[in-house]
Amino acid sequence: MASPNHPPAAATDAVLVKSVEMPKEAQKVEELDFNKFKGRPITAEDLYNGMKHMGFQATSVGEAIRIINDMRAWRDPETGEKTTIFLGYTSNMISSGLRGIFRWLVEHKHVSAIVSTAGGIEEDFIKCLGDTYLSSFSANGADLRKKGLNRIGNLVVPNDNYCAFEDWVVPILDKMLEEQEASKGTENEINWTPSKVIHRLGKEINDARSVYYWAYKNDIPVFCPALTDGSLGDMLYFHTFKTSPQQLKIDIVEDIRRINTMAVRAKRAGMIILGGGVIKHHIANACLMRNGAESAVYINTAQEFDGSDAGARPEEAISWGKIKLDGDHVKVYVEATTCFPLIVANTFAKDA
């Protein structure tokens, strides 16, 4: 019988379980102390160093920074070649202010190739023709529709911007079709692909605010396997009625060969993927052709319990051979506009 002056032994044994001794290399949780910065401005590097051992997603952000810096620093010992870095992002990222960061990365040749969705292509050009505005996630859809405003999360895009896009892009499609037809049967027969279309549009926009203007200038390929899934698809659809029976042909097979060949020939491959869906799988599947990328950073809020590729963690990609067995990887469960500026500030822009 337990003594009235002592707790039950079973309770004591359950609560006061003896711990094993922690290994010497175990990392202690660290706290961000703003007192350390008294008298001077706080830098992005200060925040990174203060957050990387904080725990939870702060530590995941710190891991992303470490992995990307490793991608940047690596050189092939024989040839001096750098890591081939594939950057992927969904269309909403271009609609947001992250577009400026993507543009800067491409302008300064920090990435080797881009994969995006149709919206991630057209919204870049549309922003050169008209502005996107802040709104609210709870803005009434019916009211916006009556006003000709299209909502993307808590942003709105006036529908006039898409009309301006049509006025700009259709004459270019006309010219591309003319060049395609004129080249038939010649040695230089034109075979348009999504990446060639984007390259051409980047040239035609001739606007330094555009991501794809800089991709054109720096000859960085931009892949979009779902090019028709957006306003560009609408324009291509309308264009078929205008030009019938002639039709612009866009070959996706040449592009899959091109991106897969880039991955196969890479001395080392790194993936930085913001969001999920087709952009995430397209990059990962290209890296499968080389038995996996050496480095991978996923940034998205999708969960894995539904079996979707969008929510799949890096360990699942390892099982498919999309990341190497000993590959360095992290998934950051944070909405990308919240963390990617801090990540870039501590990686690519650190020495800017």
CSV table of C-alpha atoms in Angstrom, one decimal:
chain,number,residue,atom,x,y,z
A,1,MET,CA,0.0,0.0,0.0
A,2,ALA,CA,1.3,3.5,-1.0
A,3,SER,CA,2.3,5.8,1.9
A,4,PRO,CA,0.0,8.8,2.2
A,5,ASN,CA,3.1,11.0,2.3
A,6,HIS,CA,4.5,9.7,-1.1
A,7,PRO,CA,3.0,9.5,-4.6
A,8,PRO,CA,2.3,6.0,-6.0
A,9,ALA,CA,5.4,4.3,-7.2
A,10,ALA,CA,3.8,3.5,-10.6
A,11,ALA,CA,3.1,7.2,-11.2
A,12,THR,CA,6.7,8.2,-10.2
A,13,ASP,CA,8.1,5.6,-12.5
A,14,ALA,CA,5.9,6.8,-15.4
A,15,VAL,CA,6.7,10.5,-15.0
A,16,LEU,CA,10.4,10.4,-13.9
A,17,VAL,CA,11.7,8.1,-16.6
A,18,LYS,CA,15.5,8.2,-16.7
A,19,SER,CA,16.9,9.8,-19.9
A,20,VAL,CA,19.8,8.4,-21.8
A,21,GLU,CA,22.8,10.6,-22.1
A,22,MET,CA,22.6,12.9,-25.2
A,23,PRO,CA,25.4,12.4,-27.7
A,24,LYS,CA,28.1,15.0,-27.7
A,25,GLU,CA,27.2,16.1,-31.2
A,26,ALA,CA,23.6,16.7,-30.4
A,27,GLN,CA,22.5,20.2,-31.4
A,28,LYS,CA,20.9,22.3,-28.7
A,29,VAL,CA,17.9,24.4,-29.4
A,30,GLU,CA,19.0,28.0,-29.7
A,31,GLU,CA,17.0,31.2,-29.2
A,32,LEU,CA,17.0,34.4,-31.2
A,33,ASP,CA,18.1,37.1,-28.9
A,34,PHE,CA,17.6,40.6,-30.3
A,35,ASN,CA,19.7,42.0,-27.4
A,36,LYS,CA,22.8,40.8,-29.4
A,37,PHE,CA,22.1,43.3,-32.1
A,38,LYS,CA,21.7,46.4,-30.0
A,39,GLY,CA,23.2,49.4,-31.7
A,40,ARG,CA,23.3,48.0,-35.3
A,41,PRO,CA,20.8,47.0,-38.0
A,42,ILE,CA,19.7,43.3,-38.1
A,43,THR,CA,20.7,41.6,-41.3
A,44,ALA,CA,19.2,38.6,-43.2
A,45,GLU,CA,22.2,36.6,-42.1
A,46,ASP,CA,21.5,37.5,-38.5
A,47,LEU,CA,18.0,36.1,-38.8
A,48,TYR,CA,19.2,32.9,-40.5
A,49,ASN,CA,21.8,32.3,-37.9
A,50,GLY,CA,19.3,33.0,-35.1
A,51,MET,CA,16.6,30.8,-36.7
A,52,LYS,CA,18.4,27.7,-38.0
A,53,HIS,CA,18.5,26.0,-34.6
A,54,MET,CA,15.2,27.3,-33.4
A,55,GLY,CA,13.3,24.2,-34.4
A,56,PHE,CA,10.2,23.5,-36.5
A,57,GLN,CA,10.0,25.2,-39.9
A,58,ALA,CA,12.7,27.8,-38.9
A,59,THR,CA,15.2,24.9,-38.9
A,60,SER,CA,13.8,23.6,-42.2
A,61,VAL,CA,14.4,27.1,-43.7
A,62,GLY,CA,17.9,26.9,-42.3
A,63,GLU,CA,18.5,23.5,-43.9
A,64,ALA,CA,17.2,24.9,-47.3
A,65,ILE,CA,19.8,27.7,-47.1
A,66,ARG,CA,22.6,25.3,-46.2
A,67,ILE,CA,21.7,22.9,-49.1
A,68,ILE,CA,21.4,25.7,-51.7
A,69,ASN,CA,24.7,27.2,-50.6
A,70,ASP,CA,26.2,23.7,-51.1
A,71,MET,CA,24.7,23.6,-54.6
A,72,ARG,CA,26.3,27.0,-55.3
A,73,ALA,CA,29.7,26.1,-53.9
A,74,TRP,CA,30.2,22.7,-55.6
A,75,ARG,CA,32.6,22.4,-58.6
A,76,ASP,CA,33.5,19.3,-60.5
A,77,PRO,CA,37.1,18.6,-59.6
A,78,GLU,CA,38.1,17.7,-63.2
A,79,THR,CA,36.1,20.2,-65.3
A,80,GLY,CA,35.2,22.9,-62.9
A,81,GLU,CA,31.5,22.7,-63.9
A,82,LYS,CA,28.9,23.9,-61.5
A,83,THR,CA,25.7,22.3,-60.2
A,84,THR,CA,22.9,22.3,-62.7
A,85,ILE,CA,20.2,24.0,-60.8
A,86,PHE,CA,16.5,23.4,-61.8
A,87,LEU,CA,14.1,26.0,-60.5
A,88,GLY,CA,10.4,25.3,-60.5
A,89,TYR,CA,7.5,27.5,-59.4
A,90,THR,CA,3.7,27.6,-59.9
A,91,SER,CA,1.8,30.4,-61.6
A,92,ASN,CA,0.7,32.1,-58.3
A,93,MET,CA,4.3,32.7,-57.5
A,94,ILE,CA,4.7,34.9,-60.6
A,95,SER,CA,1.4,36.6,-59.8
A,96,SER,CA,2.9,37.6,-56.4
A,97,GLY,CA,5.9,39.8,-55.7
A,98,LEU,CA,8.2,36.8,-55.8
A,99,ARG,CA,8.3,37.4,-59.6
A,100,GLY,CA,11.0,40.0,-58.9
A,101,ILE,CA,13.2,37.5,-57.1
A,102,PHE,CA,12.8,35.0,-60.0
A,103,ARG,CA,13.7,37.7,-62.5
A,104,TRP,CA,16.8,38.6,-60.4
A,105,LEU,CA,17.9,35.0,-60.3
A,106,VAL,CA,17.6,34.6,-64.1
A,107,GLU,CA,19.1,38.0,-64.8
A,108,HIS,CA,22.3,37.0,-62.9
A,109,LYS,CA,22.4,33.5,-64.2
A,110,HIS,CA,22.0,31.8,-60.9
A,111,VAL,CA,19.8,28.9,-62.3
A,112,SER,CA,20.3,26.6,-65.2
A,113,ALA,CA,16.7,26.0,-66.2
A,114,ILE,CA,13.2,26.8,-65.2
A,115,VAL,CA,10.0,24.8,-65.1
A,116,SER,CA,6.6,26.6,-64.6
A,117,THR,CA,3.0,26.3,-65.5
A,118,ALA,CA,1.2,28.2,-68.3
A,119,GLY,CA,0.0,30.8,-65.8
A,120,GLY,CA,3.6,31.1,-64.6
A,121,ILE,CA,4.6,32.1,-68.2
A,122,GLU,CA,1.7,34.4,-69.3
A,123,GLU,CA,1.4,36.3,-66.0
A,124,ASP,CA,5.0,37.5,-66.4
A,125,PHE,CA,4.2,39.0,-69.7
A,126,ILE,CA,0.8,40.3,-68.5
A,127,LYS,CA,2.5,42.2,-65.7
A,128,CYS,CA,4.5,44.0,-68.3
A,129,LEU,CA,1.2,45.2,-69.9
A,130,GLY,CA,-0.8,45.9,-66.7
A,131,ASP,CA,-0.7,45.9,-62.9
A,132,THR,CA,-1.8,43.3,-60.4
A,133,TYR,CA,-3.4,44.6,-57.2
A,134,LEU,CA,-3.8,43.5,-53.6
A,135,SER,CA,-7.3,42.4,-52.5
A,136,SER,CA,-8.6,39.9,-49.9
A,137,PHE,CA,-9.0,36.2,-49.7
A,138,SER,CA,-12.6,36.8,-48.7
A,139,ALA,CA,-13.5,39.2,-51.6
A,140,ASN,CA,-16.9,38.2,-53.0
A,141,GLY,CA,-16.5,36.3,-56.3
A,142,ALA,CA,-19.7,37.4,-57.8
A,143,ASP,CA,-19.0,41.1,-57.2
A,144,LEU,CA,-15.5,40.7,-58.7
A,145,ARG,CA,-16.9,39.0,-61.7
A,146,LYS,CA,-19.4,41.8,-62.4
A,147,LYS,CA,-16.4,44.3,-62.2
A,148,GLY,CA,-14.2,42.3,-64.5
A,149,LEU,CA,-11.7,41.5,-61.8
A,150,ASN,CA,-10.0,38.0,-61.5
A,151,ARG,CA,-8.9,36.9,-58.0
A,152,ILE,CA,-5.7,35.0,-57.3
A,153,GLY,CA,-5.8,34.4,-53.6
A,154,ASN,CA,-5.7,37.9,-52.1
A,155,LEU,CA,-4.6,39.5,-55.4
A,156,VAL,CA,-6.8,40.7,-58.3
A,157,VAL,CA,-6.0,41.1,-61.9
A,158,PRO,CA,-8.2,43.3,-64.1
A,159,ASN,CA,-9.6,41.4,-67.0
A,160,ASP,CA,-8.4,44.2,-69.3
A,161,ASN,CA,-4.9,42.9,-68.7
A,162,TYR,CA,-5.8,39.7,-70.4
A,163,CYS,CA,-7.3,41.6,-73.3
A,164,ALA,CA,-4.1,43.6,-73.6
A,165,PHE,CA,-2.2,40.3,-73.6
A,166,GLU,CA,-4.3,39.0,-76.5
A,167,ASP,CA,-3.6,42.2,-78.5
A,168,TRP,CA,0.1,41.7,-77.8
A,169,VAL,CA,0.5,37.9,-78.3
A,170,VAL,CA,-1.8,37.2,-81.3
A,171,PRO,CA,0.4,39.1,-83.9
A,172,ILE,CA,3.4,37.2,-82.6
A,173,LEU,CA,1.6,33.9,-83.0
A,174,ASP,CA,0.7,35.1,-86.5
A,175,LYS,CA,4.3,35.7,-87.3
A,176,MET,CA,5.4,32.3,-85.8
A,177,LEU,CA,2.9,30.5,-87.9
A,178,GLU,CA,4.1,32.3,-91.0
A,179,GLU,CA,7.7,31.3,-90.2
A,180,GLN,CA,6.6,27.7,-89.6
A,181,GLU,CA,4.8,27.4,-92.9
A,182,ALA,CA,7.6,29.2,-94.9
A,183,SER,CA,10.2,26.8,-93.5
A,184,LYS,CA,8.4,23.6,-94.4
A,185,GLY,CA,10.5,21.3,-96.5
A,186,THR,CA,13.7,23.3,-96.0
A,187,GLU,CA,16.9,22.4,-94.1
A,188,ASN,CA,15.9,24.8,-91.3
A,189,GLU,CA,12.3,23.7,-90.9
A,190,ILE,CA,10.9,25.3,-87.7
A,191,ASN,CA,9.7,23.0,-85.0
A,192,TRP,CA,8.1,25.1,-82.2
A,193,THR,CA,8.3,23.7,-78.7
A,194,PRO,CA,7.0,25.3,-75.4
A,195,SER,CA,10.5,26.3,-74.5
A,196,LYS,CA,11.0,27.9,-78.0
A,197,VAL,CA,7.7,29.7,-77.8
A,198,ILE,CA,8.7,31.1,-74.4
A,199,HIS,CA,12.1,32.1,-75.7
A,200,ARG,CA,10.5,33.9,-78.6
A,201,LEU,CA,8.0,35.7,-76.3
A,202,GLY,CA,10.8,36.7,-74.0
A,203,LYS,CA,12.5,38.3,-77.0
A,204,GLU,CA,9.4,40.1,-78.2
A,205,ILE,CA,8.4,41.5,-74.8
A,206,ASN,CA,11.8,43.4,-74.7
A,207,ASP,CA,11.1,44.5,-71.1
A,208,ALA,CA,13.7,44.2,-68.4
A,209,ARG,CA,10.9,43.6,-65.8
A,210,SER,CA,10.2,40.2,-67.4
A,211,VAL,CA,11.6,37.0,-66.1
A,212,TYR,CA,11.5,35.5,-69.6
A,213,TYR,CA,13.2,38.5,-71.2
A,214,TRP,CA,16.2,37.7,-69.1
A,215,ALA,CA,15.9,34.0,-69.8
A,216,TYR,CA,16.0,34.9,-73.5
A,217,LYS,CA,19.0,37.2,-73.0
A,218,ASN,CA,20.9,34.6,-71.0
A,219,ASP,CA,19.8,31.6,-73.0
A,220,ILE,CA,18.3,29.9,-70.0
A,221,PRO,CA,15.7,27.3,-71.1
A,222,VAL,CA,12.2,27.6,-69.7
A,223,PHE,CA,10.0,24.5,-69.8
A,224,CYS,CA,6.3,24.4,-69.6
A,225,PRO,CA,4.8,21.0,-70.4
A,226,ALA,CA,1.2,22.3,-69.8
A,227,LEU,CA,1.6,25.4,-71.9
A,228,THR,CA,-2.1,25.3,-73.1
A,229,ASP,CA,-3.5,25.3,-69.5
A,230,GLY,CA,-4.1,29.0,-69.2
A,231,SER,CA,-4.6,32.2,-71.1
A,232,LEU,CA,-1.9,31.2,-73.6
A,233,GLY,CA,-4.0,28.1,-74.3
A,234,ASP,CA,-7.0,30.4,-74.8
A,235,MET,CA,-5.1,32.5,-77.3
A,236,LEU,CA,-3.8,29.4,-79.1
A,237,TYR,CA,-7.4,28.1,-79.3
A,238,PHE,CA,-8.8,31.3,-80.7
A,239,HIS,CA,-5.8,31.5,-83.1
A,240,THR,CA,-6.8,28.1,-84.7
A,241,PHE,CA,-10.1,29.7,-85.9
A,242,LYS,CA,-8.3,32.7,-87.3
A,243,THR,CA,-5.8,30.8,-89.3
A,244,SER,CA,-7.7,27.6,-90.3
A,245,PRO,CA,-6.8,25.3,-92.1
A,246,GLN,CA,-3.2,26.3,-91.1
A,247,GLN,CA,-2.3,25.8,-87.5
A,248,LEU,CA,0.6,26.5,-85.2
A,249,LYS,CA,2.2,23.2,-84.1
A,250,ILE,CA,3.9,23.0,-80.7
A,251,ASP,CA,6.0,19.8,-80.0
A,252,ILE,CA,6.2,18.7,-76.4
A,253,VAL,CA,8.4,15.6,-77.2
A,254,GLU,CA,11.4,17.7,-78.3
A,255,ASP,CA,11.2,19.6,-75.0
A,256,ILE,CA,11.1,16.4,-72.8
A,257,ARG,CA,14.2,15.2,-74.6
A,258,ARG,CA,15.8,18.6,-74.0
A,259,ILE,CA,15.2,18.8,-70.2
A,260,ASN,CA,16.0,15.1,-69.6
A,261,THR,CA,19.2,15.4,-71.6
A,262,MET,CA,20.2,18.4,-69.4
A,263,ALA,CA,19.7,16.3,-66.3
A,264,VAL,CA,21.6,13.3,-67.8
A,265,ARG,CA,24.6,15.4,-68.8
A,266,ALA,CA,24.7,17.4,-65.5
A,267,LYS,CA,27.8,16.7,-63.4
A,268,ARG,CA,25.7,17.4,-60.4
A,269,ALA,CA,21.9,18.3,-60.2
A,270,GLY,CA,20.0,20.4,-57.7
A,271,MET,CA,16.3,21.0,-57.5
A,272,ILE,CA,14.6,24.1,-55.9
A,273,ILE,CA,10.9,23.7,-56.3
A,274,LEU,CA,8.2,26.1,-55.0
A,275,GLY,CA,4.8,24.5,-55.1
A,276,GLY,CA,3.7,21.2,-56.4
A,277,GLY,CA,1.8,19.6,-59.3
A,278,VAL,CA,3.3,19.3,-62.8
A,279,ILE,CA,6.3,21.6,-62.1
A,280,LYS,CA,7.5,19.5,-59.2
A,281,HIS,CA,7.2,16.2,-61.0
A,282,HIS,CA,8.6,17.4,-64.3
A,283,ILE,CA,11.9,18.4,-62.6
A,284,ALA,CA,12.1,15.4,-60.4
A,285,ASN,CA,11.3,13.0,-63.3
A,286,ALA,CA,14.1,14.6,-65.4
A,287,CYS,CA,16.5,13.9,-62.5
A,288,LEU,CA,15.3,10.3,-62.5
A,289,MET,CA,17.0,10.0,-65.9
A,290,ARG,CA,20.4,10.4,-64.0
A,291,ASN,CA,19.3,8.2,-61.1
A,292,GLY,CA,18.5,11.2,-58.9
A,293,ALA,CA,19.5,14.7,-58.0
A,294,GLU,CA,22.2,15.2,-55.4
A,295,SER,CA,20.3,18.1,-53.8
A,296,ALA,CA,16.6,19.0,-53.4
A,297,VAL,CA,14.7,21.8,-51.7
A,298,TYR,CA,10.9,21.6,-51.7
A,299,ILE,CA,8.9,24.5,-50.5
A,300,ASN,CA,5.2,23.9,-50.2
A,301,THR,CA,2.3,23.4,-47.8
A,302,ALA,CA,0.9,20.3,-49.3
A,303,GLN,CA,0.4,17.2,-47.1
A,304,GLU,CA,1.4,13.6,-48.0
A,305,PHE,CA,-1.6,11.8,-46.6
A,306,ASP,CA,-3.6,11.8,-49.8
A,307,GLY,CA,-0.8,10.2,-51.8
A,308,SER,CA,-0.4,13.2,-54.2
A,309,ASP,CA,3.0,14.0,-55.7
A,310,ALA,CA,2.5,17.7,-54.6
A,311,GLY,CA,2.5,16.7,-51.0
A,312,ALA,CA,5.1,13.9,-51.3
A,313,ARG,CA,8.2,14.3,-49.1
A,314,PRO,CA,11.7,13.9,-50.5
A,315,GLU,CA,11.9,10.3,-49.1
A,316,GLU,CA,9.2,9.3,-51.6
A,317,ALA,CA,11.3,10.8,-54.5
A,318,ILE,CA,14.3,8.7,-53.3
A,319,SER,CA,12.1,5.6,-53.7
A,320,TRP,CA,11.6,6.5,-57.3
A,321,GLY,CA,15.2,7.4,-58.0
A,322,LYS,CA,14.4,11.1,-58.4
A,323,ILE,CA,16.8,12.0,-55.5
A,324,LYS,CA,19.9,10.0,-54.9
A,325,LEU,CA,20.0,7.5,-52.1
A,326,ASP,CA,22.5,9.8,-50.2
A,327,GLY,CA,21.0,13.0,-51.6
A,328,ASP,CA,20.8,16.1,-49.4
A,329,HIS,CA,17.2,17.2,-49.1
A,330,VAL,CA,14.6,19.1,-47.1
A,331,LYS,CA,11.0,20.0,-47.4
A,332,VAL,CA,10.0,23.4,-46.0
A,333,TYR,CA,6.3,23.5,-45.0
A,334,VAL,CA,5.9,27.2,-45.5
A,335,GLU,CA,4.0,29.3,-48.0
A,336,ALA,CA,6.8,30.4,-50.4
A,337,THR,CA,6.3,34.2,-50.3
A,338,THR,CA,7.0,34.0,-46.5
A,339,CYS,CA,10.3,32.3,-46.7
A,340,PHE,CA,11.9,32.4,-50.1
A,341,PRO,CA,13.1,36.0,-49.9
A,342,LEU,CA,15.0,35.1,-46.7
A,343,ILE,CA,16.4,32.0,-48.4
A,344,VAL,CA,17.6,33.9,-51.4
A,345,ALA,CA,19.1,36.7,-49.3
A,346,ASN,CA,21.2,34.1,-47.5
A,347,THR,CA,22.2,32.2,-50.7
A,348,PHE,CA,22.3,33.6,-54.2
A,349,ALA,CA,22.1,37.3,-53.0
A,350,LYS,CA,24.5,36.9,-50.1
A,351,ASP,CA,27.4,38.3,-52.1
A,352,ALA,CA,25.4,40.6,-54.3
